[in-house]
mmCIF file of C-alpha atoms and ligand atoms in Angstrom:
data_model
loop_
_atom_site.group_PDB
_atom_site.id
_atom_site.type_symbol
_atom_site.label_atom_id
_atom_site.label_comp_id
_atom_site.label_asym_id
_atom_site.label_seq_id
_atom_site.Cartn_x
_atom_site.Cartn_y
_atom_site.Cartn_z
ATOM 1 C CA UNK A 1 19.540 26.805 80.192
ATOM 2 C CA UNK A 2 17.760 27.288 76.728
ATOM 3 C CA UNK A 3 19.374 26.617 73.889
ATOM 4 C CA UNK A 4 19.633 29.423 71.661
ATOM 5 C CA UNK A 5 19.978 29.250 68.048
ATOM 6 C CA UNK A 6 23.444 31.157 68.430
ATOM 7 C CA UNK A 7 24.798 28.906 71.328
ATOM 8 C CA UNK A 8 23.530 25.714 69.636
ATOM 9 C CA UNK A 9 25.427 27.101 65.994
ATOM 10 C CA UNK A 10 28.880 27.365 67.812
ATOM 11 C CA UNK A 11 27.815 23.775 68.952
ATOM 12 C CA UNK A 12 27.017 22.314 66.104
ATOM 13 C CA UNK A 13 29.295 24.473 64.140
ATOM 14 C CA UNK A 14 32.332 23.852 62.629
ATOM 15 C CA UNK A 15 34.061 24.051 65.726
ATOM 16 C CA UNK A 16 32.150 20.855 66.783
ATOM 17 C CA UNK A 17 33.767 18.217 65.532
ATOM 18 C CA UNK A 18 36.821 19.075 66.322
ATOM 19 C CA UNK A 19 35.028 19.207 70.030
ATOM 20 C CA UNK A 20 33.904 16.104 69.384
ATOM 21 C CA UNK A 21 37.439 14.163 68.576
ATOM 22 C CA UNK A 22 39.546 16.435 70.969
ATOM 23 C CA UNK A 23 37.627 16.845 74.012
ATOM 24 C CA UNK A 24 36.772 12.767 74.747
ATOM 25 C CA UNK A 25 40.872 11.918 74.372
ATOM 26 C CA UNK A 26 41.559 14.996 76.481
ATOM 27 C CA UNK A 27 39.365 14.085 78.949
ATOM 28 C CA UNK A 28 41.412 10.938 79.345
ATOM 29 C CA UNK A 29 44.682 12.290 79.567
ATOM 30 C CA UNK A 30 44.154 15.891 80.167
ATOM 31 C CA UNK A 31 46.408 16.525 77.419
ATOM 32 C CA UNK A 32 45.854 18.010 73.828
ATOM 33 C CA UNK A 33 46.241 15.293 71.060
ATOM 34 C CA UNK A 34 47.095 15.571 67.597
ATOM 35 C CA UNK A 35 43.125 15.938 66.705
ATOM 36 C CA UNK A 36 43.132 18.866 67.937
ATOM 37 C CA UNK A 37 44.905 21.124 65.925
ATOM 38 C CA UNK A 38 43.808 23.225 63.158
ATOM 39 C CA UNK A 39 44.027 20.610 60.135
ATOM 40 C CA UNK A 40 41.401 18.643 62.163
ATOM 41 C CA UNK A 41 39.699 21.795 62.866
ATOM 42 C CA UNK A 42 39.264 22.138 58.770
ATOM 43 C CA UNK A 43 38.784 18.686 58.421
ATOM 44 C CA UNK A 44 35.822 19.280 60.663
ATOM 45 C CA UNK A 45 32.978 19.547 57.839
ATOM 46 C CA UNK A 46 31.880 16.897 59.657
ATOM 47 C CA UNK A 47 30.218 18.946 61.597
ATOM 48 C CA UNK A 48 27.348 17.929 64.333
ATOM 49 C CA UNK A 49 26.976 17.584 68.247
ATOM 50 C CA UNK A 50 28.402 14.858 69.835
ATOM 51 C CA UNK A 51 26.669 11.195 70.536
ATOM 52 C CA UNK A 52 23.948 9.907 68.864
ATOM 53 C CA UNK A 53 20.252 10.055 69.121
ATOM 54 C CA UNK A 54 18.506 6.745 69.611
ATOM 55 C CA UNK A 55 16.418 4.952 66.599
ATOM 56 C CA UNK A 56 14.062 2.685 68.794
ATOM 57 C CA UNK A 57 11.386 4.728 68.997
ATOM 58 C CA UNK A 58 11.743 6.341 65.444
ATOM 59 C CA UNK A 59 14.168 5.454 62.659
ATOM 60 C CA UNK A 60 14.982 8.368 59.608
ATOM 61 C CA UNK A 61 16.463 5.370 57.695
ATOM 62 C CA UNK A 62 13.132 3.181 58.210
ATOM 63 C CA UNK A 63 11.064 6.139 57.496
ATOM 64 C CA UNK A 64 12.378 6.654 54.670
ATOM 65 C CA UNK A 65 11.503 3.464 53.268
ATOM 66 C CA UNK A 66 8.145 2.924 54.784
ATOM 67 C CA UNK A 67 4.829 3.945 53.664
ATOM 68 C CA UNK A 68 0.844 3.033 54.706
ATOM 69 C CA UNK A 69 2.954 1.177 58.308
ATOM 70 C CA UNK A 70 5.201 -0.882 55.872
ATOM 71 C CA UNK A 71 7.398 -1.004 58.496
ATOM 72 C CA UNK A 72 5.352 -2.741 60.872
ATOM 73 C CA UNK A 73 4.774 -6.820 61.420
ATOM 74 C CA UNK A 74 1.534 -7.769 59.480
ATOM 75 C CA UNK A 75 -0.751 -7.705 63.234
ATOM 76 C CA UNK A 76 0.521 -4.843 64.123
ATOM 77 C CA UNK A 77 0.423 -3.100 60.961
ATOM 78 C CA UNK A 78 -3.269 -4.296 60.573
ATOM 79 C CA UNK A 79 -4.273 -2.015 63.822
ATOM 80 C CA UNK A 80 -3.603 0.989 61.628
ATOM 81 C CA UNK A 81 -3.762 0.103 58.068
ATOM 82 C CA UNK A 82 -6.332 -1.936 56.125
ATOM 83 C CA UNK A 83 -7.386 -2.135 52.300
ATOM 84 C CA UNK A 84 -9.838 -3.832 50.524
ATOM 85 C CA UNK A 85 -10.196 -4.257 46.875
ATOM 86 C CA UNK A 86 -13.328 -2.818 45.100
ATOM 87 C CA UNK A 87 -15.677 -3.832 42.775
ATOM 88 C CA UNK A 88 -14.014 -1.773 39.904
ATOM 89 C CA UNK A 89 -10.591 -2.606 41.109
ATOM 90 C CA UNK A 90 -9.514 0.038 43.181
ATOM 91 C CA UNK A 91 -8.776 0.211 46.741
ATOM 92 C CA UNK A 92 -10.734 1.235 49.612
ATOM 93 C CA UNK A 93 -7.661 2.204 51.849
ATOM 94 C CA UNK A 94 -8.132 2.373 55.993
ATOM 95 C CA UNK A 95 -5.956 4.459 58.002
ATOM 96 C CA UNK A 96 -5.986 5.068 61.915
ATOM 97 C CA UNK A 97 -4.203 8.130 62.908
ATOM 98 C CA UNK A 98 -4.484 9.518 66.129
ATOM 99 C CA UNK A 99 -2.760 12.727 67.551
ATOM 100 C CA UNK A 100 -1.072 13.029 70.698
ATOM 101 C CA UNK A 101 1.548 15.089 72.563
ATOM 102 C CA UNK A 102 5.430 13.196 72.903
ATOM 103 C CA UNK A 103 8.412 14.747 73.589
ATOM 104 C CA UNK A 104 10.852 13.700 70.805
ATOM 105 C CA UNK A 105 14.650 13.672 70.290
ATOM 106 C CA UNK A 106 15.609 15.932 67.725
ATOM 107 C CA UNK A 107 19.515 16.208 68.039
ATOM 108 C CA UNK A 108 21.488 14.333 70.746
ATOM 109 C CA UNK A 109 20.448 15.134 74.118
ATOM 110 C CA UNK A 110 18.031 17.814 73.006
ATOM 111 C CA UNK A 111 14.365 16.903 73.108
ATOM 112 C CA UNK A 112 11.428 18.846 72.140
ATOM 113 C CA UNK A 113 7.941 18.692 72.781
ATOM 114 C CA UNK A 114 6.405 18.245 69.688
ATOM 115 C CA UNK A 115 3.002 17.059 68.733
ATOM 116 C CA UNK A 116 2.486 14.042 66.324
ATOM 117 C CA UNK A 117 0.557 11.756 64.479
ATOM 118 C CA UNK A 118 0.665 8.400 65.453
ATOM 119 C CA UNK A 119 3.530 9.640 68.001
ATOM 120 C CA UNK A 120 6.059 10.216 65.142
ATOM 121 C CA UNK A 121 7.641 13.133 63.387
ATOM 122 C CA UNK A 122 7.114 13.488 60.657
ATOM 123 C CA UNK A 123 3.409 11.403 60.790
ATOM 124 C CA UNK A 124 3.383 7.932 59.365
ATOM 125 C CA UNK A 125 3.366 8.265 55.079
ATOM 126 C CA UNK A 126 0.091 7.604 53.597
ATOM 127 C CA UNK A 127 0.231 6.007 49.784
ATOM 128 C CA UNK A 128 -2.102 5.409 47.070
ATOM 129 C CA UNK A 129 -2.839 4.832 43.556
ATOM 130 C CA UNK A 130 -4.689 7.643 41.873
ATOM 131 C CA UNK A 131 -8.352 6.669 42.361
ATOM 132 C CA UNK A 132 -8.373 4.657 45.413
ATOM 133 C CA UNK A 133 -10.673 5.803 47.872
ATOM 134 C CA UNK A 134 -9.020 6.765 50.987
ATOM 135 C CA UNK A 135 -10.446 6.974 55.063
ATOM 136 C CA UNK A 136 -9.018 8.099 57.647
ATOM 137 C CA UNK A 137 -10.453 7.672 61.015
ATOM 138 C CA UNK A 138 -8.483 10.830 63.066
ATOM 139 C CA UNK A 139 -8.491 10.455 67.227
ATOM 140 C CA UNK A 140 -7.371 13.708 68.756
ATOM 141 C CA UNK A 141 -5.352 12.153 72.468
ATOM 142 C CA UNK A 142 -3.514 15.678 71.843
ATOM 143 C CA UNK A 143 -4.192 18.283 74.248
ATOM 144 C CA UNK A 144 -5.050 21.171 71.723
ATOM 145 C CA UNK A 145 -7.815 21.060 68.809
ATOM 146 C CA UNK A 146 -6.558 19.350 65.484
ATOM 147 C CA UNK A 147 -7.158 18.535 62.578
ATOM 148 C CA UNK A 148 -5.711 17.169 59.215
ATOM 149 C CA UNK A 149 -5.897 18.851 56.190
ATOM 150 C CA UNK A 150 -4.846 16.929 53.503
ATOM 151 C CA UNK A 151 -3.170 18.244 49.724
ATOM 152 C CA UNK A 152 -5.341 17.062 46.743
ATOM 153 C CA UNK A 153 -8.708 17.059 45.495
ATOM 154 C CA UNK A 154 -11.526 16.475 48.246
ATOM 155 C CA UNK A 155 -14.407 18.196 49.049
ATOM 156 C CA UNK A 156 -14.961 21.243 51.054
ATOM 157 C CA UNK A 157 -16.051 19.362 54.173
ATOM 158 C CA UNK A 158 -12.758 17.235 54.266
ATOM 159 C CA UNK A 159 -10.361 20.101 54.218
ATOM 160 C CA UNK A 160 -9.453 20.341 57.825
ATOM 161 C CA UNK A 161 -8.840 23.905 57.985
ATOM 162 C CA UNK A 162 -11.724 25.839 59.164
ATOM 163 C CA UNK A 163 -12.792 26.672 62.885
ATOM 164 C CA UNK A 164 -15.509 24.190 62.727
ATOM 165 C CA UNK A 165 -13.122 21.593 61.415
ATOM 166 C CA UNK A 166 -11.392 21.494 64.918
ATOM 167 C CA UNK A 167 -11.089 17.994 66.490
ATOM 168 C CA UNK A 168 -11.254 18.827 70.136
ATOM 169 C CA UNK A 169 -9.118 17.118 72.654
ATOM 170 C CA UNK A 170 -10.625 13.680 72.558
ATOM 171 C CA UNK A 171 -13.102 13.748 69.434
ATOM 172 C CA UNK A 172 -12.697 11.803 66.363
ATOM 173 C CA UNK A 173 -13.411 12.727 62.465
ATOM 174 C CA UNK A 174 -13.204 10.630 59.813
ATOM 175 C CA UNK A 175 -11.400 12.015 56.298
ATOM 176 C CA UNK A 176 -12.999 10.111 53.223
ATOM 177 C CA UNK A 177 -11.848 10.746 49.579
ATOM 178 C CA UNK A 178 -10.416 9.612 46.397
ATOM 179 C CA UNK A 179 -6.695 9.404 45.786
ATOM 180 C CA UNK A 180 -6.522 12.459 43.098
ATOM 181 C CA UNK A 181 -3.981 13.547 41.569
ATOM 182 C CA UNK A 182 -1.215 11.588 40.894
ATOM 183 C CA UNK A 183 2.168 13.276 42.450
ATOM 184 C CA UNK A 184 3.785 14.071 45.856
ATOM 185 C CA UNK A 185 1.440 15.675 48.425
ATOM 186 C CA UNK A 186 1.342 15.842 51.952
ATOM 187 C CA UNK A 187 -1.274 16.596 55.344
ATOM 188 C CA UNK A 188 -0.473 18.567 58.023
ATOM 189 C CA UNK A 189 -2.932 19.896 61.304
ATOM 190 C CA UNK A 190 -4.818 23.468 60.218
ATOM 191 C CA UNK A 191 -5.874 24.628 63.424
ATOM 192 C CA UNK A 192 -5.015 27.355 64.328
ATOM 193 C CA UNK A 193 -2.478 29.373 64.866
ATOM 194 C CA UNK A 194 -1.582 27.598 61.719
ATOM 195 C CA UNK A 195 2.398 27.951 62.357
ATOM 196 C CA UNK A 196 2.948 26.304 65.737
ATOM 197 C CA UNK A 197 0.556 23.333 64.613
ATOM 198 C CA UNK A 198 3.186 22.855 61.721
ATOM 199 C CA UNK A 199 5.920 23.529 63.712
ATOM 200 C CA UNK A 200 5.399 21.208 66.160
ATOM 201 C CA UNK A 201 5.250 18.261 64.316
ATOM 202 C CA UNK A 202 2.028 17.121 62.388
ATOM 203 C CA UNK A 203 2.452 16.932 59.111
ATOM 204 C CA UNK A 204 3.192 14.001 56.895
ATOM 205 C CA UNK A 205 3.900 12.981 53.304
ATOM 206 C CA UNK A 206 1.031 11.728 50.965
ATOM 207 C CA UNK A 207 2.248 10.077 47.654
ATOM 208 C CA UNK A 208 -0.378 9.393 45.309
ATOM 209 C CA UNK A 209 0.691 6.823 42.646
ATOM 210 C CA UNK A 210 -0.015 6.757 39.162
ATOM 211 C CA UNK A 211 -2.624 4.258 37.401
ATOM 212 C CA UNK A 212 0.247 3.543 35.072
ATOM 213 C CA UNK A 213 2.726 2.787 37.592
ATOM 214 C CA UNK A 214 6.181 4.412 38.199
ATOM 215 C CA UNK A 215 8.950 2.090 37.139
ATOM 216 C CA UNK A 216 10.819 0.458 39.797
ATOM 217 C CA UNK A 217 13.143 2.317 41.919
ATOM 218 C CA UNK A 218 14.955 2.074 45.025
ATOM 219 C CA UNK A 219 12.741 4.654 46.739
ATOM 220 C CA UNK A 220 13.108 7.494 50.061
ATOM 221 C CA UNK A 221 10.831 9.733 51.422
ATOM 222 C CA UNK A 222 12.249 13.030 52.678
ATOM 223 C CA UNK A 223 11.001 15.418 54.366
ATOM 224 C CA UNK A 224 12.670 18.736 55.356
ATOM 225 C CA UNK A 225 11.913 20.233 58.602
ATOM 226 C CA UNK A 226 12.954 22.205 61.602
ATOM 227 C CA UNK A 227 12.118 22.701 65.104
ATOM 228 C CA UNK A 228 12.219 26.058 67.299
ATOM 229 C CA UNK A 229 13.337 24.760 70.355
ATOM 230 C CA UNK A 230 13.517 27.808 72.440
ATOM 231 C CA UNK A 231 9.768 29.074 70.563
ATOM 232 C CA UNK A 232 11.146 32.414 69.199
ATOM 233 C CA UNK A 233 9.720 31.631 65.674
ATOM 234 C CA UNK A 234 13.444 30.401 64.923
ATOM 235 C CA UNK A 235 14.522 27.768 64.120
ATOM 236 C CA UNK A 236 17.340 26.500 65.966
ATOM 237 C CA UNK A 237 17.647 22.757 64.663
ATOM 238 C CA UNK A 238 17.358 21.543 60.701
ATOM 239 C CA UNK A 239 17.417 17.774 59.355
ATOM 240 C CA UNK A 240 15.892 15.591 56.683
ATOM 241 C CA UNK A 241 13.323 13.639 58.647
ATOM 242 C CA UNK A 242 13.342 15.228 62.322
ATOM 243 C CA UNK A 243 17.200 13.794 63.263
ATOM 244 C CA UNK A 244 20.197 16.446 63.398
ATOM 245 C CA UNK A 245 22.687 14.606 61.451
ATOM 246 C CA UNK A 246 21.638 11.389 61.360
ATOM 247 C CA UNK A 247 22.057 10.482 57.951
ATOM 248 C CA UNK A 248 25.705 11.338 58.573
ATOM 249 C CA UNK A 249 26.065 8.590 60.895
ATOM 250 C CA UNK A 250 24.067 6.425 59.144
ATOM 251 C CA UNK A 251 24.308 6.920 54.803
ATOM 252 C CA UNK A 252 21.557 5.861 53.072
ATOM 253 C CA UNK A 253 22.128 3.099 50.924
ATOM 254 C CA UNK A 254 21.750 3.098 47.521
ATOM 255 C CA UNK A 255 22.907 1.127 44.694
ATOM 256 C CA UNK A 256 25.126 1.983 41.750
ATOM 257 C CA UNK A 257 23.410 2.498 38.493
ATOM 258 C CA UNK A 258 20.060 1.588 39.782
ATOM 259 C CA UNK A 259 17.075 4.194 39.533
ATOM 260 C CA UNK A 260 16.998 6.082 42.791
ATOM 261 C CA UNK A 261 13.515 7.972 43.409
ATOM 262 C CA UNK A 262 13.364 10.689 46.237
ATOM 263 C CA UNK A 263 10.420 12.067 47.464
ATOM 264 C CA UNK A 264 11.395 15.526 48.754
ATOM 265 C CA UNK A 265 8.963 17.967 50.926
ATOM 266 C CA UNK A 266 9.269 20.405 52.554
ATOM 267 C CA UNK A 267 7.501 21.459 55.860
ATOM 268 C CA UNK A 268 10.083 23.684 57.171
ATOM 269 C CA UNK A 269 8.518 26.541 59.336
ATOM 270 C CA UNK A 270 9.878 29.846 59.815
ATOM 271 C CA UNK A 271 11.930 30.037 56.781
ATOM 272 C CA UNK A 272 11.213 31.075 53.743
ATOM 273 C CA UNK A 273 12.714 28.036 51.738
ATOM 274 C CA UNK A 274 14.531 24.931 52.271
ATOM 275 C CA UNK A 275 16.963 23.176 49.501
ATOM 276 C CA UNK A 276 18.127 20.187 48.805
ATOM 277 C CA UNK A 277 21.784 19.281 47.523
ATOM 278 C CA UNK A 278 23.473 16.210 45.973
ATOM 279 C CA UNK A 279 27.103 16.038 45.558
ATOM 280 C CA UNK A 280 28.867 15.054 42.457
ATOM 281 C CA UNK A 281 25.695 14.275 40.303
ATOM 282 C CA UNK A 282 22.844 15.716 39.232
ATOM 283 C CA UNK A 283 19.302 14.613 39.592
ATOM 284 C CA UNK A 284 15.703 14.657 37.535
ATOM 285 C CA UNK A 285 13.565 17.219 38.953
ATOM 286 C CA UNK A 286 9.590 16.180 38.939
ATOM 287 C CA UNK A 287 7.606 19.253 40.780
ATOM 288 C CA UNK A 288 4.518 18.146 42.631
ATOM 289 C CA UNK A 289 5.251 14.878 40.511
ATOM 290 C CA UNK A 290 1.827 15.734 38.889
ATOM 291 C CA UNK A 291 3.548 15.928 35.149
ATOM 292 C CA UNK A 292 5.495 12.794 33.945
ATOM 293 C CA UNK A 293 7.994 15.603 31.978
ATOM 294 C CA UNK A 294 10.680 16.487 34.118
ATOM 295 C CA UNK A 295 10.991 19.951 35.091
ATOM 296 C CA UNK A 296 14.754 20.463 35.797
ATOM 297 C CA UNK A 297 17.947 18.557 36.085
ATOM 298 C CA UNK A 298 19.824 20.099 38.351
ATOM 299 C CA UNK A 299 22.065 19.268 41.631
ATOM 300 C CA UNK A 300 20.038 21.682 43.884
ATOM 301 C CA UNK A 301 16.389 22.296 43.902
ATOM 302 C CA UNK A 302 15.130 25.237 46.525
ATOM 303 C CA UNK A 303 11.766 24.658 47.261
ATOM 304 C CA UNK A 304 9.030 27.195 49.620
ATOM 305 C CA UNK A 305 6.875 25.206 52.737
ATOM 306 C CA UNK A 306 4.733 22.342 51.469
ATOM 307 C CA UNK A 307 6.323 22.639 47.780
ATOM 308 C CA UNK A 308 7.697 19.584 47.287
ATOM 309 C CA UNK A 309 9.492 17.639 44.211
ATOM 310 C CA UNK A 310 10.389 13.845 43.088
ATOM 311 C CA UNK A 311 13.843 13.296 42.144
ATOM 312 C CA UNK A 312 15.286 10.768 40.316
ATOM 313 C CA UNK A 313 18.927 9.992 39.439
ATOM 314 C CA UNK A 314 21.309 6.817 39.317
ATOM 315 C CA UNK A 315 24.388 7.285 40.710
ATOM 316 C CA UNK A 316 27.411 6.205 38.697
ATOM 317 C CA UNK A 317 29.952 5.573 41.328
ATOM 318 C CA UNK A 318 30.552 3.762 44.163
ATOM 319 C CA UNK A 319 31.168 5.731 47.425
ATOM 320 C CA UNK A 320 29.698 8.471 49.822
ATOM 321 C CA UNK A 321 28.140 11.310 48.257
ATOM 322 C CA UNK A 322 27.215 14.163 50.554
ATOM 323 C CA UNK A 323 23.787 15.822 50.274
ATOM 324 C CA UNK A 324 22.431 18.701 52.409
ATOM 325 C CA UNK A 325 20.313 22.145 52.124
ATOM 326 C CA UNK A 326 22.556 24.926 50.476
ATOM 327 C CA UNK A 327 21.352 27.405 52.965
ATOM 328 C CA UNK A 328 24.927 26.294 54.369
ATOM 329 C CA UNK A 329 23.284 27.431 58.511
ATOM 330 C CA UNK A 330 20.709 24.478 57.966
ATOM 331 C CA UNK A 331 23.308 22.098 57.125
ATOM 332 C CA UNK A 332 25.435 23.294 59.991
ATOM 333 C CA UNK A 333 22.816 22.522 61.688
ATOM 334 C CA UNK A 334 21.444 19.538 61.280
ATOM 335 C CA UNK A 335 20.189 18.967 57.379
ATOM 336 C CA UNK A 336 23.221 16.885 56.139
ATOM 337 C CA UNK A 337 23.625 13.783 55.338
ATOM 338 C CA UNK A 338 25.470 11.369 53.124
ATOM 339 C CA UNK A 339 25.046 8.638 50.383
ATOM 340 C CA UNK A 340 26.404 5.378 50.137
ATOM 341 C CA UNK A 341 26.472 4.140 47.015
ATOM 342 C CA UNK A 342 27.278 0.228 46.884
ATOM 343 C CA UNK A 343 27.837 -2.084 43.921
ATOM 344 C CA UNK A 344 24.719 -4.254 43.334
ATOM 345 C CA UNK A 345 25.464 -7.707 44.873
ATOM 346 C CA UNK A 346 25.218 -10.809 42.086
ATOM 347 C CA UNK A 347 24.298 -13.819 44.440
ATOM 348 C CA UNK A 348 24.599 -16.139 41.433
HETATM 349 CU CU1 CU B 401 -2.888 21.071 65.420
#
């Protein structure tokens, strides 16, 4: 049966939870328990579908703190990443990303058939200093043309967006060009039509450093998305990178009073905008984080497809703080998540 984006809101609804408590312990007994009555019903903002979507083949958490394969043991990492310094002191930075069709799980139980980079949605996060040179060697396994188009200054010929900048089915191109400018981009597949290619998972985040560094901060990449599981150019599931919920399950630790630096895009399809939310504080807003004044501080910052924003903020407190797109449907289903904020440890 498809899942429609009205069956899969009463699911993942605010009925849900209560679902979720009530119907396991009633399934043991046959009997109602107290969880299911209506303060547990209104306790219910909780809200999401019931078990859990495996991390082994892609973590949120990990992706959010990953960037140019980070995540990956030193061998492995060196089959898709390499740098090497140059002459005037920049890097040459080598990337290998190759398309290729994978059916992903985007909500427990629910998978769709997306198309990645490097089999992951969103694609792995590519990072540089302003002024490194970067190349990327691009392998289309997929089974339609791609390409990548990346956000920044390149020349015409590495855009990725033009008929004759298809990669067929089983060609490669490679993408050369300096890091420029400083801020919060991102890639994503232009071929055409221009929508699905989005939709179905290529696109990644591309942060290009300062020469004057950042300072320190505990940092997270975010990325907003959606996925039309039924393909009625509607979405029918939301989250901050690709899992319903899953920073819900699994807070993203942060630590009290220390600089905490988002970087927030948005890829969302079929919707005209996409917002993020952060209970009980406010944050710095940095648009395109290509000026070092801050735009905005604010606790919610709406942004349009591939506008995206860094945010920075300390939180004061310890605890969960709950964060989520104020389009309150998203969050219902899928784009919520939570905080935790934990005293730094003193080991001495
Ligand atoms: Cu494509």
């Amino acid at each position: 049966m498809a899942i429609t984006r009205r069956s899969l809101m009463r699911f993942a609804g605010l009925g849900a939870a209560t679902t979720a408590l009530s119907t396991r312990s009633a399934s043991v007994g046959g009997q109602p328990t107290e969880s299911s009555g209506s303060a547990m019903a209104h306790a219910a903002h909780y809200s999401g579908p019931v078990g859990r979507v495996s991390t082994a083949t892609f973590d949120p958490g990990g992706f959010a703190r990953s960037w140019n394969f980070s995540g990956l043991a030193e061998d492995r990492r060196a089959r898709h990443y390499r740098e090497v310094r140059q002459a005037d002191g920049t890097l040459l930075r080598e990337y290998d990303i190759v398309a290729s069709d994978r059916d992903i799980e985007i909500a427990p139980g629910v998978f769709f058939p997306a198309w990645t980079y490097n089999g992951q949605v969103p694609g792995p996060t590519i990072r540089a200093t302003e002024g490194d040179r970067l190349r990327v060697n691009f392998l289309n396994e997929g089974s339609h043309p791609h390409t990548i188009h990346f956000h920044g200054w390149h020349p015409p010929a590495m855009d990725g967006s033009l008929p004759e900048h298809q990669v067929m089915p089983g060609a490669r191109f490679v993408y050369e060009f300096d890091a420029d400018p400083a801020g919060l981009h991102l890639y994503h597949c232009h071929a055409v039509p221009l929508k699905r290619h989005i939709h179905k998972g290529l696109y990644g985040a591309f942060i290009v450093d300062p020469r004057t560094p950042r300072e320190p901060a505990e940092e997270l990449v975010m990325v907003m998305n959606g996925f039309d599981t039924n393909f009625d150019a509607d979405n029918e599931v939301y989250a901050v990178n690709t899992v319903a919920h899953h920073f819900m399950h699994e807070p993203v630790r942060v630590t009290v009073g220390a600089l905490v630096r988002i970087y927030l895009v948005n890829v969302t399809e079929f919707d005209l905008l996409n917002s993020f939310h952060l209970h009980g504080m406010f944050f710095d807003a940095y648009r395109t984080g290509t000026e070092s004044a801050r735009a905005e501080r604010t606790d919610t910052l709406m942004l349009c497809q591939v506008e995206r924003a860094i945010l920075e903020t300390r939180f004061r407190y310890p605890g969960r703080y709950m964060f989520h797109a104020h389009q309150s449907e998203f969050a219902e289903l899928g784009w919520m998540g939570m905080f935790e904020a934990v005293e730094a440890r003193h080991d001495t």
